[in-house]
Coordinates of C-alpha atoms in Angstrom, one line a residue:
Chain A
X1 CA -0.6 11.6 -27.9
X2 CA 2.9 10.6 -27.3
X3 CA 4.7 8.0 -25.1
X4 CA 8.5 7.8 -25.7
X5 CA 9.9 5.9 -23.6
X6 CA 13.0 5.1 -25.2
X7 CA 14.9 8.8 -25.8
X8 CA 13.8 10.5 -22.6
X9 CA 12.5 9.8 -19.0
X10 CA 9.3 12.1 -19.5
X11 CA 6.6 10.9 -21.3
X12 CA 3.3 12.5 -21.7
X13 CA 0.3 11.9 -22.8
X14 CA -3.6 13.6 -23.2
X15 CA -3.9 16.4 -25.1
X16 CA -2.1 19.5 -25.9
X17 CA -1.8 22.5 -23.7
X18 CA -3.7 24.5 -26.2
X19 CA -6.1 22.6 -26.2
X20 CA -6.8 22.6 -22.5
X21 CA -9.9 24.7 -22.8
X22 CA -11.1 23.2 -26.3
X23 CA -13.4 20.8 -25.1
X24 CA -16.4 22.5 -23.3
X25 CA -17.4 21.6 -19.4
X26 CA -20.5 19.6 -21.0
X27 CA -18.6 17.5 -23.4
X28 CA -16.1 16.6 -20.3
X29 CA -18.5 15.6 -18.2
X30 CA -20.4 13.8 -20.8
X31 CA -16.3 11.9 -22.0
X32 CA -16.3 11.4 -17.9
X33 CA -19.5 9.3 -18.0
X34 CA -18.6 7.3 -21.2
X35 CA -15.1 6.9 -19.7
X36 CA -16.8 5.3 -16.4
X37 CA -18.8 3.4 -18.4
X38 CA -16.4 2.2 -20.5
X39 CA -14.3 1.2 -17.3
X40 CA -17.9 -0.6 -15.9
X41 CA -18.1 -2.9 -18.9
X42 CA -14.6 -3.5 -19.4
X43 CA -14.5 -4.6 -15.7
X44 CA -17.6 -6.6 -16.4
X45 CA -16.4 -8.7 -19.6
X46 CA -13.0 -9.3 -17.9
X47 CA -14.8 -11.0 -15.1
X48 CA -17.5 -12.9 -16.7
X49 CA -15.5 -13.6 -20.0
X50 CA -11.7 -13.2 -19.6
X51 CA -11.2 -14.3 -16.0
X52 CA -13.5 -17.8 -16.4
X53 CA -10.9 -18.1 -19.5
X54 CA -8.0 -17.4 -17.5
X55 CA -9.0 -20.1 -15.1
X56 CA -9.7 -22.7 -17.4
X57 CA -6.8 -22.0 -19.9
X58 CA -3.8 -20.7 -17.7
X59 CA -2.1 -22.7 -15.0
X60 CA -0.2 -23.0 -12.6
X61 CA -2.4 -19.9 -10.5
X62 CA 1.1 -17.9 -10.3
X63 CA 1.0 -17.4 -14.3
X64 CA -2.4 -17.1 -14.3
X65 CA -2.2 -14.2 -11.5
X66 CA 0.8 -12.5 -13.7
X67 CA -1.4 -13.0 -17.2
X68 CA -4.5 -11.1 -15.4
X69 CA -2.4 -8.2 -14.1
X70 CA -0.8 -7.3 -17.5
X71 CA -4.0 -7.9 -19.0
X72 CA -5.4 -5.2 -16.2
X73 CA -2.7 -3.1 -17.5
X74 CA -3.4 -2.7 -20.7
X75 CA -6.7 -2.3 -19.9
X76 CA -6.1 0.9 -18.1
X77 CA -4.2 1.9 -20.7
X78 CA -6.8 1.8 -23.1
X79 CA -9.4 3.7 -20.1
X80 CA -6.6 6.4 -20.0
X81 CA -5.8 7.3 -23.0
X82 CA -9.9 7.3 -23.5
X83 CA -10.0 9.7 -20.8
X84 CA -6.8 11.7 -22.3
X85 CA -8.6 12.3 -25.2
X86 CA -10.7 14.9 -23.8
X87 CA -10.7 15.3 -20.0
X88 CA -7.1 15.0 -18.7
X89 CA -3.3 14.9 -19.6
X90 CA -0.9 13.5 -18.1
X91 CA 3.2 13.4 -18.3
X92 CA 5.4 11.1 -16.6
X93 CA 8.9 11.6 -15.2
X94 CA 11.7 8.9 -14.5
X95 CA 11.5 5.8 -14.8
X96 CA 8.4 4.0 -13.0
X97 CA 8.8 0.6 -13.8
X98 CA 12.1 -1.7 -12.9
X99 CA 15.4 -1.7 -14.6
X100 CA 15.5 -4.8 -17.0
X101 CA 12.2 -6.0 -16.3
X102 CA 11.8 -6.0 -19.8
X103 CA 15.5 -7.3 -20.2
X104 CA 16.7 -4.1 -21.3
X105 CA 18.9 -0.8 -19.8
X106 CA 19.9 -3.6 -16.6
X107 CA 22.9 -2.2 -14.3
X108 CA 22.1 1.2 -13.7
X109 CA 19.8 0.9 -10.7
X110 CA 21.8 2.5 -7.7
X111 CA 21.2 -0.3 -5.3
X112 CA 22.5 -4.0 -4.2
X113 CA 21.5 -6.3 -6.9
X114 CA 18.7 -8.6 -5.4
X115 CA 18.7 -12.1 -5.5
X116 CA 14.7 -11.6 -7.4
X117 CA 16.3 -8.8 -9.2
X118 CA 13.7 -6.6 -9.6
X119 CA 11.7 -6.9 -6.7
X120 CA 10.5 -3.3 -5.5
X121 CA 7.9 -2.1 -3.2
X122 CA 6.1 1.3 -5.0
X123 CA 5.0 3.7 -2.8
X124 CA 2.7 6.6 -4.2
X125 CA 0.2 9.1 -2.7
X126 CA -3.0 9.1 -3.0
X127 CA -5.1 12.5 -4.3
X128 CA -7.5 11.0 -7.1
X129 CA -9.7 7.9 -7.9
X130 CA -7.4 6.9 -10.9
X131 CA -4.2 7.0 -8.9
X132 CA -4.0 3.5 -9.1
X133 CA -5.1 3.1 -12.8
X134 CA -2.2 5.5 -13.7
X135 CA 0.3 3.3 -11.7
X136 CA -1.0 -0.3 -12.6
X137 CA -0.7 0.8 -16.3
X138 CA 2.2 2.2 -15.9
X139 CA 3.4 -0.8 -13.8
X140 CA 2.6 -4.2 -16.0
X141 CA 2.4 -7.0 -13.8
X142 CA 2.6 -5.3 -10.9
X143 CA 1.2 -7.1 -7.7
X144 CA -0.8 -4.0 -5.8
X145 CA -2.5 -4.0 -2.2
X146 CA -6.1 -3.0 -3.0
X147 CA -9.2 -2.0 -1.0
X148 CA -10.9 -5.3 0.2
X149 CA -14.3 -3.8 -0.7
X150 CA -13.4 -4.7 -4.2
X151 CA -13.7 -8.5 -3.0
X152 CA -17.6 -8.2 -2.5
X153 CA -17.7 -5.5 -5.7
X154 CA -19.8 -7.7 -8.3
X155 CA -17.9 -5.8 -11.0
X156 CA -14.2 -6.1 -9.5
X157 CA -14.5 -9.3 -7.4
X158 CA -13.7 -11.7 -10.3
X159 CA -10.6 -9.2 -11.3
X160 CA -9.0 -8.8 -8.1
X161 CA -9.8 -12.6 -7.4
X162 CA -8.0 -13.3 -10.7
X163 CA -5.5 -11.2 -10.5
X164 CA -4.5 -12.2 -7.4
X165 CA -4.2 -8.9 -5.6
X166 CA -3.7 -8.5 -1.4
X167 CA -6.9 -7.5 0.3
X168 CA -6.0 -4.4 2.8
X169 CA -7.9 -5.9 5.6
X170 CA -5.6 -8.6 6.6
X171 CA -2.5 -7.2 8.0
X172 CA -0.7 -10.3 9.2
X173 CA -0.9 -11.7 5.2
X174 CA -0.5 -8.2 3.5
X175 CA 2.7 -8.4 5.4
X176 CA 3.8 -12.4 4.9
X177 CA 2.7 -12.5 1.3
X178 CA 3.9 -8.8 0.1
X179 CA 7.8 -9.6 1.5
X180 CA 7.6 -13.3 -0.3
X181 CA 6.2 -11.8 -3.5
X182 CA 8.6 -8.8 -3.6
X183 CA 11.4 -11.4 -2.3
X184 CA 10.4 -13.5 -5.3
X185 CA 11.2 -10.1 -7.4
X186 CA 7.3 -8.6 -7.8
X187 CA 6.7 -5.1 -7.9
X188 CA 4.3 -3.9 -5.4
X189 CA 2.0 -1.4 -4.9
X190 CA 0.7 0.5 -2.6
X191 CA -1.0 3.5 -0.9
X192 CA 0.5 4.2 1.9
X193 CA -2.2 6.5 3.2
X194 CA -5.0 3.4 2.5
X195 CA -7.3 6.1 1.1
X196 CA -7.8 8.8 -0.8
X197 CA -6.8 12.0 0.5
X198 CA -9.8 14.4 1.9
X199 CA -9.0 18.1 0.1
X200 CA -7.9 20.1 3.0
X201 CA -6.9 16.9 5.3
X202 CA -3.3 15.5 6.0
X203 CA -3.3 12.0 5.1
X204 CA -1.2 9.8 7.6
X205 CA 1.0 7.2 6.5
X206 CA 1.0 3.9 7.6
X207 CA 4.3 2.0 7.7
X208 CA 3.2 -1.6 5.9
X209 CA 5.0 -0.4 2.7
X210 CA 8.3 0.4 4.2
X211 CA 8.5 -2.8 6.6
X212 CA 8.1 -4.9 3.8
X213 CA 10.9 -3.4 2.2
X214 CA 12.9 -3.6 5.1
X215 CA 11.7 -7.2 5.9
X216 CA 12.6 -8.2 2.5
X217 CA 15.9 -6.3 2.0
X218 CA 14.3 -4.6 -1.4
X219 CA 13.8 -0.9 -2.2
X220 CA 11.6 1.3 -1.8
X221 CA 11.0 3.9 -5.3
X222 CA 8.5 6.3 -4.2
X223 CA 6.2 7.9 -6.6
X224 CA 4.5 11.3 -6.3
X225 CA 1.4 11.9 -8.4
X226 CA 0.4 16.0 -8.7
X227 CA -3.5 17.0 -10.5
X228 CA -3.8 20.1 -11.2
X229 CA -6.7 21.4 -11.2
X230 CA -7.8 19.1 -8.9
X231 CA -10.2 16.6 -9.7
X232 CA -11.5 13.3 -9.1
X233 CA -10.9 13.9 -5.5
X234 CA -12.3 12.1 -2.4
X235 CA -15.4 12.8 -1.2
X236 CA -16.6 15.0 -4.5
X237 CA -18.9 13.7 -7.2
X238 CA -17.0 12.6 -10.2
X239 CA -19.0 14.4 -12.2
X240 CA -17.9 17.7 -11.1
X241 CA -15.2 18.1 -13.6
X242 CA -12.7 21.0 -13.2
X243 CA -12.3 24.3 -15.4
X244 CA -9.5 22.9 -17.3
X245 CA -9.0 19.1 -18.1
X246 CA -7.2 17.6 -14.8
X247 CA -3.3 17.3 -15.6
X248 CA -1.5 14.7 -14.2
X249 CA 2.1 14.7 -12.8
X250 CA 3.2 11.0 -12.1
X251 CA 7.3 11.6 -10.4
X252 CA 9.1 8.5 -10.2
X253 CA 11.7 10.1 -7.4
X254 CA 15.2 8.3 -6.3
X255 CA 15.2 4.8 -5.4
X256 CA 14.8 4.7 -1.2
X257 CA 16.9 1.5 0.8
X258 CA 15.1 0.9 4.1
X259 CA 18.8 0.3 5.5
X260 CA 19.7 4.3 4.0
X261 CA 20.1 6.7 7.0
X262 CA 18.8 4.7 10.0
X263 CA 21.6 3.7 12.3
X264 CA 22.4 -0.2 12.2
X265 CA 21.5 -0.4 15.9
X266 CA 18.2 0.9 15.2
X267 CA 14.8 -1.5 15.5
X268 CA 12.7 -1.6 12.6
X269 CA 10.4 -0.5 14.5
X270 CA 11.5 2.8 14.8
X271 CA 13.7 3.1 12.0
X272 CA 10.5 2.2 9.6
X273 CA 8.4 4.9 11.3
X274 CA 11.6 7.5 10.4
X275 CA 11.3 6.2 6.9
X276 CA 7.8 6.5 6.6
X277 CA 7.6 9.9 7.9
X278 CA 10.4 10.8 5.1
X279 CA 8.4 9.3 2.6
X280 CA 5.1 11.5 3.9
X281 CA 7.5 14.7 3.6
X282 CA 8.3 13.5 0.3
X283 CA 5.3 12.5 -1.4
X284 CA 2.6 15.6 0.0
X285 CA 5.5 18.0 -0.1
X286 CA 3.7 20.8 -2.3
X287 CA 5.2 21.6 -5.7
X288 CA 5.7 25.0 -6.3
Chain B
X1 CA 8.7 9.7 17.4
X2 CA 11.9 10.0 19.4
X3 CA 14.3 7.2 20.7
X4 CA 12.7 5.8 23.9
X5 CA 15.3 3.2 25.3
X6 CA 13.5 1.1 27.9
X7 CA 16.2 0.9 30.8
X8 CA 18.3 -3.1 30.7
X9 CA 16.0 -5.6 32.4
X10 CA 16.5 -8.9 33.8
X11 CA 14.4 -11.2 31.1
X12 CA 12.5 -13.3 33.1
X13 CA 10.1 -15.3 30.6
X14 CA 12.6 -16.0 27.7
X15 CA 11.0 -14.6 24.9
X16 CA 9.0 -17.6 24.4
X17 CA 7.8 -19.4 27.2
X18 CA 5.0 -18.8 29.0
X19 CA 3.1 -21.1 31.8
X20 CA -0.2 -21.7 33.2
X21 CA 1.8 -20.0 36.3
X22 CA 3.5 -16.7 35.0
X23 CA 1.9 -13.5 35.5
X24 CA 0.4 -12.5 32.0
X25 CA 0.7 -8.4 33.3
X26 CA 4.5 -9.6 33.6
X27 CA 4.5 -11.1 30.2
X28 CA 2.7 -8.3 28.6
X29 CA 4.7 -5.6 30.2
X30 CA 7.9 -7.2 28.9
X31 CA 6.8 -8.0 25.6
X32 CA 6.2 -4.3 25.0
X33 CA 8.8 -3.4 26.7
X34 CA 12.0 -5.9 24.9
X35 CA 9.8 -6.1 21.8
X36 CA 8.8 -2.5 21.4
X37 CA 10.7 0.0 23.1
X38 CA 7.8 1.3 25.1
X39 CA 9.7 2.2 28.4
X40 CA 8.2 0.2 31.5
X41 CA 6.8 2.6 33.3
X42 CA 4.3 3.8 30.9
X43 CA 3.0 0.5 30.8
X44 CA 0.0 0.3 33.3
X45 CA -3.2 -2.2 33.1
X46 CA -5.3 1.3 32.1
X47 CA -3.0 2.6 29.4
X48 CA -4.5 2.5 25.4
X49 CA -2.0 0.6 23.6
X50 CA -2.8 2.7 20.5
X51 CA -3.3 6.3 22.1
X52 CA -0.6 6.1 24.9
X53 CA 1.6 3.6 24.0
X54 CA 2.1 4.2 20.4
X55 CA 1.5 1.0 19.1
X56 CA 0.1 0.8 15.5
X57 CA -1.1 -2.1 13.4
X58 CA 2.0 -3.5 11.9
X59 CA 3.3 -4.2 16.2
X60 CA -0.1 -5.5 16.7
X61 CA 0.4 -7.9 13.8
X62 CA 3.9 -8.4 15.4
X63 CA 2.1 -8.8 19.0
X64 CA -0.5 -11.5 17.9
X65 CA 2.5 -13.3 16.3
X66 CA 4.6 -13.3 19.6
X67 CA 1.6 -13.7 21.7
X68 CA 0.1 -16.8 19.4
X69 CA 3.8 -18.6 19.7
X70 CA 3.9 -17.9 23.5
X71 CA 0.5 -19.4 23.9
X72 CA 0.2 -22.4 21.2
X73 CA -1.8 -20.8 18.3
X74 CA -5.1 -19.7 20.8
X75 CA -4.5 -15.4 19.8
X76 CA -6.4 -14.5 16.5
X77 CA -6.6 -11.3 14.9
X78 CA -10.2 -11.3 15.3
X79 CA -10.0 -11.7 19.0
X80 CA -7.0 -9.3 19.3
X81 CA -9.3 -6.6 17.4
X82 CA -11.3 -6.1 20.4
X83 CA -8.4 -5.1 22.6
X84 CA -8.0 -1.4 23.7
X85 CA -5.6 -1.1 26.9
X86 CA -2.7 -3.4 28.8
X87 CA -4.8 -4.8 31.0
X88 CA -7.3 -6.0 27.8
X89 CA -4.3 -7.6 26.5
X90 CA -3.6 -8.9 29.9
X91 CA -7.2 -10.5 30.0
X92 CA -7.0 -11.7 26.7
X93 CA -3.5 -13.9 27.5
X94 CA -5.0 -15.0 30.9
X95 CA -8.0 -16.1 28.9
X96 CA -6.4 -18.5 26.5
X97 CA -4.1 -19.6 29.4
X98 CA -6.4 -20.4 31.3

């Protein structure tokens, strides 16, 4: 396994391409279990263990929020390169997290320099169950609009609580709280499509992601994740693991300014819907 | 979705006044048509708001917010969730006016 991040923009991970067919179906599905259940106890000694911690230990709730998130991040990190070890791969292209965030390579991003710096909103589709365990590894910190199930999810609740992540069920906050955090220079994430895409479906794109942007003056970097052969898809049993291992494409494409193309006269009504449709085009756009 | 300019229009209500006395289908009918392009004539008491109209969740987020300043804080979501056409909406204001 290798991650450079330092020499190029594409990083990759998982195991060799000669090895694709090494580990039998059984062992997969079998590594796909462990990995689940790996994920299931992790989730469950971060909420009864960590998070209780986190409360008692880390104030104000803004550092404690930040703390959880790259805690969640490293924790997928650890899940995926479990899972990379036998049943996927993965490489990554361009850069997915912000210029200087890390207080290094600052100056080259291609837009206005923000008062936050690097606030951003990330905009990825949606074709597996891990998308967003890819991105919020890949993304430390990062603030993320996630399925408000997870808030009644007796293994996630105390996570998402901790973490301090948006619920997708309350529009009117989603869209206050996601322009002050990126305004205050977060990263968010989201999914613009709210769910996993149904194989053989066209996912529609809601506009939350890009009116956020535009209401907070940030950009927009969209992200376009490819698995080929497909797996971990919606509405399929996890279990059913593909011929090969699933390998993962995660894009990073040019930085997007909701302001880019729209006429100034233009409502953001309309000119979010044009963006949104651009991003749709974009990010299902089949590869090859 | 193509450019739909709504033809100029006296505004009769401001854009945040409303009274006991106004005609919520007035108020309603300008509101979608100054706030959200939709052109006038499309807006009857029967039309779906979602299906004909075009309006999708981030305008009704921006509807609740206009509507809740025009009316003193009486619109919630959870009320609003209920509405399907104009003349819903139209109930809805003359409710809280009421």
């Amino acid at each position: 396994m290798t991650i450079d991040a330092q020499n190029s923009t594409t990083r990759r991970g998982g195991g060799r391409a000669a090895l694709d067919r090494l580990p039998g179906r059984s062992l997969r599905r079998l590594w796909t279990v462990l990995s689940f259940g790996l994920f299931g106890v992790g989730a469950l000694l971060f909420g009864l263990v960590y998070s209780p911690l986190l409360w008692l230990l880390v104030h104000p709730r803004e550092r404690r929020e930040k703390v959880a998130r790259s805690s969640i991040s490293a924790m997928f990190g650890l899940f995926i390169a479990f899972m990379g070890l036998f049943v996927l791969s993965w490489e990554v292209h361009g850069r997915v997290e912000p210029d200087g965030e890390h207080g290094k390579n600052r100056g080259d991003s291609d837009g206005p320099a923000q008062a936050g710096g690097t606030g951003r909103v990330v905009v990825a589709n949606h074709p597996t169950l891990i998308d967003a365990v890819f991105l919020m590894w890949l993304l430390p910190g990062a603030d993320c609009v996630v399925k408000a199930s997870h808030w009644r999810n007796p293994l996630l609740m105390l996570a998402v609580r901790a973490a301090g992540y948006l619920p997708n069920n309350d529009d009117e906050r989603l869209l206050n709280e996601g322009v002050r955090r990126v305004r205050a220079g977060h990263t968010l994430l989201l999914f613009p499509q709210g769910t996993r895409t149904r194989p053989g479906e066209e996912p529609e794109f809601r506009r939350g992601g890009a009116v956020i942007a535009a209401r907070a003056t940030v950009p927009l970097l969209p992200v376009r994740i490819r698995c080929t052969p497909p797996a971990l898809r919606k509405g399929e049993p996890w279990l059913r693991v593909p011929a090969r291992r699933g390998h993962f494409t995660i894009e990073a494409l040019p930085l997007m300014h909701p302001a880019d193309g729209i006429d100034p006269g233009v409502s953001e009504r309309r000119g979010t819907r044009e963006l949104t449709k651009r991003l749709s085009l974009l990010l299902l756009e089949e590869v090859n | 979705m193509r450019p739909c300019r709504a033809p100029a229009r006296p505004q009769r209500w401001g854009s945040t006044t409303l009274n006991k006395h106004d005609n919520p289908f007035q108020y309603v009918h300008d509101l979608l048509v100054d706030e959200f392009d939709i052109p006038g004539d499309a807006v009857r008491p029967e039309a779906s708001l979602f299906d004909d109209l075009g309006i999708d969740s981030i305008d009704a987020v921006d509807m609740i917010v206009h509507m809740r300043e025009v009316t003193g804080g009486r619109i919630t979501p959870e009320r609003f969730k209920t509405v399907r056409t104009v003349q819903d909406v139209v109930d809805l204001v003359d409710h809280v006016m009421a």
